[in-house]
mmCIF file of C-alpha atoms in Angstrom:
data_model
loop_
_atom_site.group_PDB
_atom_site.id
_atom_site.type_symbol
_atom_site.label_atom_id
_atom_site.label_comp_id
_atom_site.label_asym_id
_atom_site.label_seq_id
_atom_site.Cartn_x
_atom_site.Cartn_y
_atom_site.Cartn_z
ATOM 1 C CA MET A 6 -46.808 33.222 138.990
ATOM 2 C CA THR A 7 -44.268 30.547 139.718
ATOM 3 C CA ALA A 8 -46.145 27.349 139.067
ATOM 4 C CA VAL A 9 -45.843 24.320 141.286
ATOM 5 C CA HIS A 10 -44.555 21.364 139.272
ATOM 6 C CA ARG A 11 -44.697 17.634 139.951
ATOM 7 C CA ALA A 12 -42.053 17.493 142.698
ATOM 8 C CA GLY A 13 -43.656 20.455 144.469
ATOM 9 C CA LEU A 14 -47.085 18.848 144.207
ATOM 10 C CA GLU A 15 -45.789 15.614 145.713
ATOM 11 C CA GLU A 16 -44.133 17.584 148.526
ATOM 12 C CA LYS A 17 -47.370 19.446 149.310
ATOM 13 C CA LEU A 18 -49.475 16.275 149.206
ATOM 14 C CA ASN A 19 -47.092 14.665 151.728
ATOM 15 C CA GLU A 20 -47.215 17.792 153.886
ATOM 16 C CA TRP A 21 -51.030 17.649 153.882
ATOM 17 C CA GLY A 22 -51.080 13.922 154.720
ATOM 18 C CA ILE A 23 -52.571 13.025 151.337
ATOM 19 C CA HIS A 24 -51.581 9.661 149.880
ATOM 20 C CA THR A 25 -51.230 8.961 146.166
ATOM 21 C CA THR A 26 -49.870 6.046 144.173
ATOM 22 C CA THR A 27 -48.180 7.032 140.940
ATOM 23 C CA THR A 28 -47.827 4.922 137.804
ATOM 24 C CA GLU A 29 -45.165 6.103 135.359
ATOM 25 C CA HIS A 30 -45.917 5.744 131.639
ATOM 26 C CA PRO A 31 -44.812 7.298 128.354
ATOM 27 C CA GLN A 32 -45.848 10.899 127.785
ATOM 28 C CA VAL A 33 -49.417 10.964 126.449
ATOM 29 C CA PHE A 34 -51.515 13.753 124.971
ATOM 30 C CA THR A 35 -54.947 12.124 124.779
ATOM 31 C CA VAL A 36 -57.068 9.950 127.032
ATOM 32 C CA GLU A 37 -57.079 7.279 124.339
ATOM 33 C CA ALA A 38 -53.277 7.137 124.294
ATOM 34 C CA MET A 39 -53.165 7.048 128.088
ATOM 35 C CA MET A 40 -55.599 4.141 128.407
ATOM 36 C CA GLU A 41 -53.194 1.612 126.936
ATOM 37 C CA HIS A 42 -50.912 2.350 129.910
ATOM 38 C CA VAL A 43 -53.449 2.753 132.727
ATOM 39 C CA GLY A 44 -56.489 0.788 131.565
ATOM 40 C CA HIS A 45 -55.485 -2.096 133.843
ATOM 41 C CA LEU A 46 -55.581 0.057 136.994
ATOM 42 C CA LYS A 47 -58.502 -0.364 139.390
ATOM 43 C CA GLY A 48 -60.458 2.818 139.764
ATOM 44 C CA ALA A 49 -61.613 5.765 137.692
ATOM 45 C CA VAL A 50 -59.304 7.238 135.082
ATOM 46 C CA THR A 51 -60.208 10.854 134.354
ATOM 47 C CA LYS A 52 -60.293 13.265 131.493
ATOM 48 C CA ASN A 53 -59.960 16.936 132.332
ATOM 49 C CA LEU A 54 -61.289 19.861 130.318
ATOM 50 C CA PHE A 55 -60.241 23.494 130.746
ATOM 51 C CA LEU A 56 -63.145 25.639 129.580
ATOM 52 C CA SER A 57 -64.277 29.237 129.259
ATOM 53 C CA ASP A 58 -67.680 30.844 128.807
ATOM 54 C CA LYS A 59 -68.644 34.001 126.894
ATOM 55 C CA LYS A 60 -67.939 36.140 129.964
ATOM 56 C CA LYS A 61 -64.437 34.615 130.177
ATOM 57 C CA LYS A 62 -65.256 32.720 133.361
ATOM 58 C CA LEU A 63 -62.958 29.706 133.616
ATOM 59 C CA TYR A 64 -63.869 26.137 134.505
ATOM 60 C CA LEU A 65 -61.904 22.972 135.043
ATOM 61 C CA PHE A 66 -64.067 19.893 134.597
ATOM 62 C CA SER A 67 -62.936 16.403 135.602
ATOM 63 C CA ALA A 68 -64.970 13.430 134.387
ATOM 64 C CA LEU A 69 -64.737 9.711 133.896
ATOM 65 C CA HIS A 70 -62.420 9.080 130.944
ATOM 66 C CA ASN A 71 -65.199 7.507 128.855
ATOM 67 C CA ARG A 72 -67.968 9.978 129.733
ATOM 68 C CA ASP A 73 -69.576 11.493 126.625
ATOM 69 C CA ILE A 74 -69.454 15.227 127.321
ATOM 70 C CA LYS A 75 -71.644 17.562 125.320
ATOM 71 C CA LEU A 76 -70.399 21.078 126.018
ATOM 72 C CA ASN A 77 -73.821 22.735 125.616
ATOM 73 C CA GLU A 78 -75.373 20.367 128.172
ATOM 74 C CA LEU A 79 -72.415 20.773 130.514
ATOM 75 C CA ALA A 80 -72.698 24.570 130.276
ATOM 76 C CA LYS A 81 -76.278 24.367 131.595
ATOM 77 C CA LYS A 82 -75.299 21.989 134.396
ATOM 78 C CA ILE A 83 -72.498 24.262 135.654
ATOM 79 C CA GLY A 84 -74.359 27.546 135.195
ATOM 80 C CA ALA A 85 -72.060 28.988 132.532
ATOM 81 C CA ALA A 86 -73.043 32.215 130.805
ATOM 82 C CA SER A 87 -75.605 31.835 128.041
ATOM 83 C CA GLY A 88 -73.949 31.057 124.761
ATOM 84 C CA GLY A 89 -72.219 27.973 126.074
ATOM 85 C CA ILE A 90 -68.668 27.071 126.835
ATOM 86 C CA ARG A 91 -65.626 26.243 124.756
ATOM 87 C CA PHE A 92 -62.090 25.091 125.338
ATOM 88 C CA ALA A 93 -60.019 27.924 126.788
ATOM 89 C CA ASP A 94 -56.807 29.073 125.130
ATOM 90 C CA GLU A 95 -53.609 27.233 126.044
ATOM 91 C CA SER A 96 -51.996 30.520 127.091
ATOM 92 C CA VAL A 97 -54.752 31.017 129.674
ATOM 93 C CA LEU A 98 -54.378 27.401 130.802
ATOM 94 C CA PHE A 99 -50.682 27.943 131.435
ATOM 95 C CA GLU A 100 -51.207 31.350 133.064
ATOM 96 C CA LYS A 101 -53.916 30.142 135.473
ATOM 97 C CA LEU A 102 -53.009 26.487 136.128
ATOM 98 C CA GLY A 103 -49.321 26.291 135.186
ATOM 99 C CA VAL A 104 -49.749 23.354 132.782
ATOM 100 C CA LYS A 105 -49.938 22.891 129.026
ATOM 101 C CA GLN A 106 -52.401 20.954 126.878
ATOM 102 C CA GLY A 107 -52.040 17.247 127.501
ATOM 103 C CA CYS A 108 -51.233 17.873 131.159
ATOM 104 C CA VAL A 109 -54.610 19.258 132.279
ATOM 105 C CA THR A 110 -55.437 17.808 135.675
ATOM 106 C CA ALA A 111 -57.387 18.607 138.813
ATOM 107 C CA PHE A 112 -54.045 18.673 140.641
ATOM 108 C CA ALA A 113 -53.263 21.871 138.682
ATOM 109 C CA LEU A 114 -55.706 23.673 140.987
ATOM 110 C CA ILE A 115 -52.716 23.945 143.337
ATOM 111 C CA ASN A 116 -51.538 26.720 140.988
ATOM 112 C CA ASP A 117 -54.850 28.649 141.004
ATOM 113 C CA VAL A 118 -54.096 30.580 144.179
ATOM 114 C CA ALA A 119 -56.248 33.504 143.000
ATOM 115 C CA GLY A 120 -59.309 31.240 142.724
ATOM 116 C CA ASP A 121 -59.976 32.232 139.106
ATOM 117 C CA VAL A 122 -61.018 28.723 138.027
ATOM 118 C CA LYS A 123 -64.293 27.095 139.071
ATOM 119 C CA PHE A 124 -63.748 23.365 139.610
ATOM 120 C CA CYS A 125 -66.515 21.059 138.434
ATOM 121 C CA ILE A 126 -66.426 17.294 138.824
ATOM 122 C CA ASP A 127 -68.363 14.296 137.576
ATOM 123 C CA ALA A 128 -70.338 13.215 140.674
ATOM 124 C CA ASP A 129 -69.407 9.575 140.062
ATOM 125 C CA LEU A 130 -65.763 10.403 140.832
ATOM 126 C CA ILE A 131 -66.394 11.544 144.397
ATOM 127 C CA ASN A 132 -69.611 9.834 145.489
ATOM 128 C CA GLY A 133 -67.959 6.596 146.586
ATOM 129 C CA THR A 134 -68.481 4.658 143.353
ATOM 130 C CA TYR A 135 -64.694 4.296 142.963
ATOM 131 C CA ASP A 136 -61.998 3.672 145.579
ATOM 132 C CA THR A 137 -59.358 5.439 143.494
ATOM 133 C CA ILE A 138 -59.395 8.345 141.030
ATOM 134 C CA TYR A 139 -56.494 8.886 138.611
ATOM 135 C CA PHE A 140 -55.153 12.276 137.508
ATOM 136 C CA HIS A 141 -51.859 13.368 135.948
ATOM 137 C CA PRO A 142 -49.520 14.727 138.654
ATOM 138 C CA LEU A 143 -48.918 17.955 136.627
ATOM 139 C CA ASP A 144 -46.981 15.797 134.166
ATOM 140 C CA ASN A 145 -48.489 13.684 131.386
ATOM 141 C CA ALA A 146 -45.841 10.956 131.772
ATOM 142 C CA ALA A 147 -47.541 9.580 134.881
ATOM 143 C CA SER A 148 -50.939 9.029 136.495
ATOM 144 C CA SER A 149 -51.512 9.328 140.227
ATOM 145 C CA GLY A 150 -54.283 7.502 142.048
ATOM 146 C CA ILE A 151 -55.948 9.151 145.016
ATOM 147 C CA SER A 152 -58.915 8.142 147.175
ATOM 148 C CA PRO A 153 -62.033 10.319 146.934
ATOM 149 C CA GLU A 154 -61.547 11.239 150.625
ATOM 150 C CA ASP A 155 -57.955 12.372 150.079
ATOM 151 C CA PHE A 156 -58.995 14.186 146.901
ATOM 152 C CA LYS A 157 -61.556 16.153 148.915
ATOM 153 C CA LYS A 158 -58.765 16.990 151.401
ATOM 154 C CA PHE A 159 -56.677 18.241 148.466
ATOM 155 C CA LEU A 160 -59.523 20.453 147.232
ATOM 156 C CA THR A 161 -59.938 21.907 150.726
ATOM 157 C CA ALA A 162 -56.197 22.545 150.979
ATOM 158 C CA VAL A 163 -56.162 24.424 147.652
ATOM 159 C CA LYS A 164 -59.394 26.268 148.518
ATOM 160 C CA HIS A 165 -61.555 24.944 145.668
ATOM 161 C CA GLU A 166 -65.074 23.877 146.551
ATOM 162 C CA PRO A 167 -66.144 21.492 143.787
ATOM 163 C CA LEU A 168 -69.389 21.730 141.888
ATOM 164 C CA SER A 169 -70.595 18.141 141.574
ATOM 165 C CA VAL A 170 -72.221 17.375 138.203
ATOM 166 C CA SER A 171 -74.539 14.380 137.838
ATOM 167 C CA PHE A 172 -75.085 12.611 134.527
ATOM 168 C CA ASP A 173 -77.976 10.366 135.626
#
């Protein structure tokens, strides 16, 4: 697979009529490190987890950056195989989504043309609570804001129906 990178993502988003606003910042590898650069932005900053269950089914989960995620509870909510879920290997992340650790993002679904990854999302990100959602644009030296409506257009364009997960 030849993975789409940041410039290709931006080109496709423009082609699809999807608007984003990108904030450049130093390369970051954790949500905590990123927050000092994007904490001032209005909207929802995300954390993104690439996961696998016992049957090797793959999941990408996007949540509010400060959401306390318990993997066993999440596994039940997304219908993962019994035995729970764990972080998937970086080699699988790169093979399926074309990014490395620290760059995991919902925008990487553009590289999952085979549909091998089930996308799950914190319901608060797409239910209208926030006007803008921030993801890395396939590069952890920037964060791109997108409206929930345009994000749904992106998911349709890349053929990934999201599984909305509520934490209420």
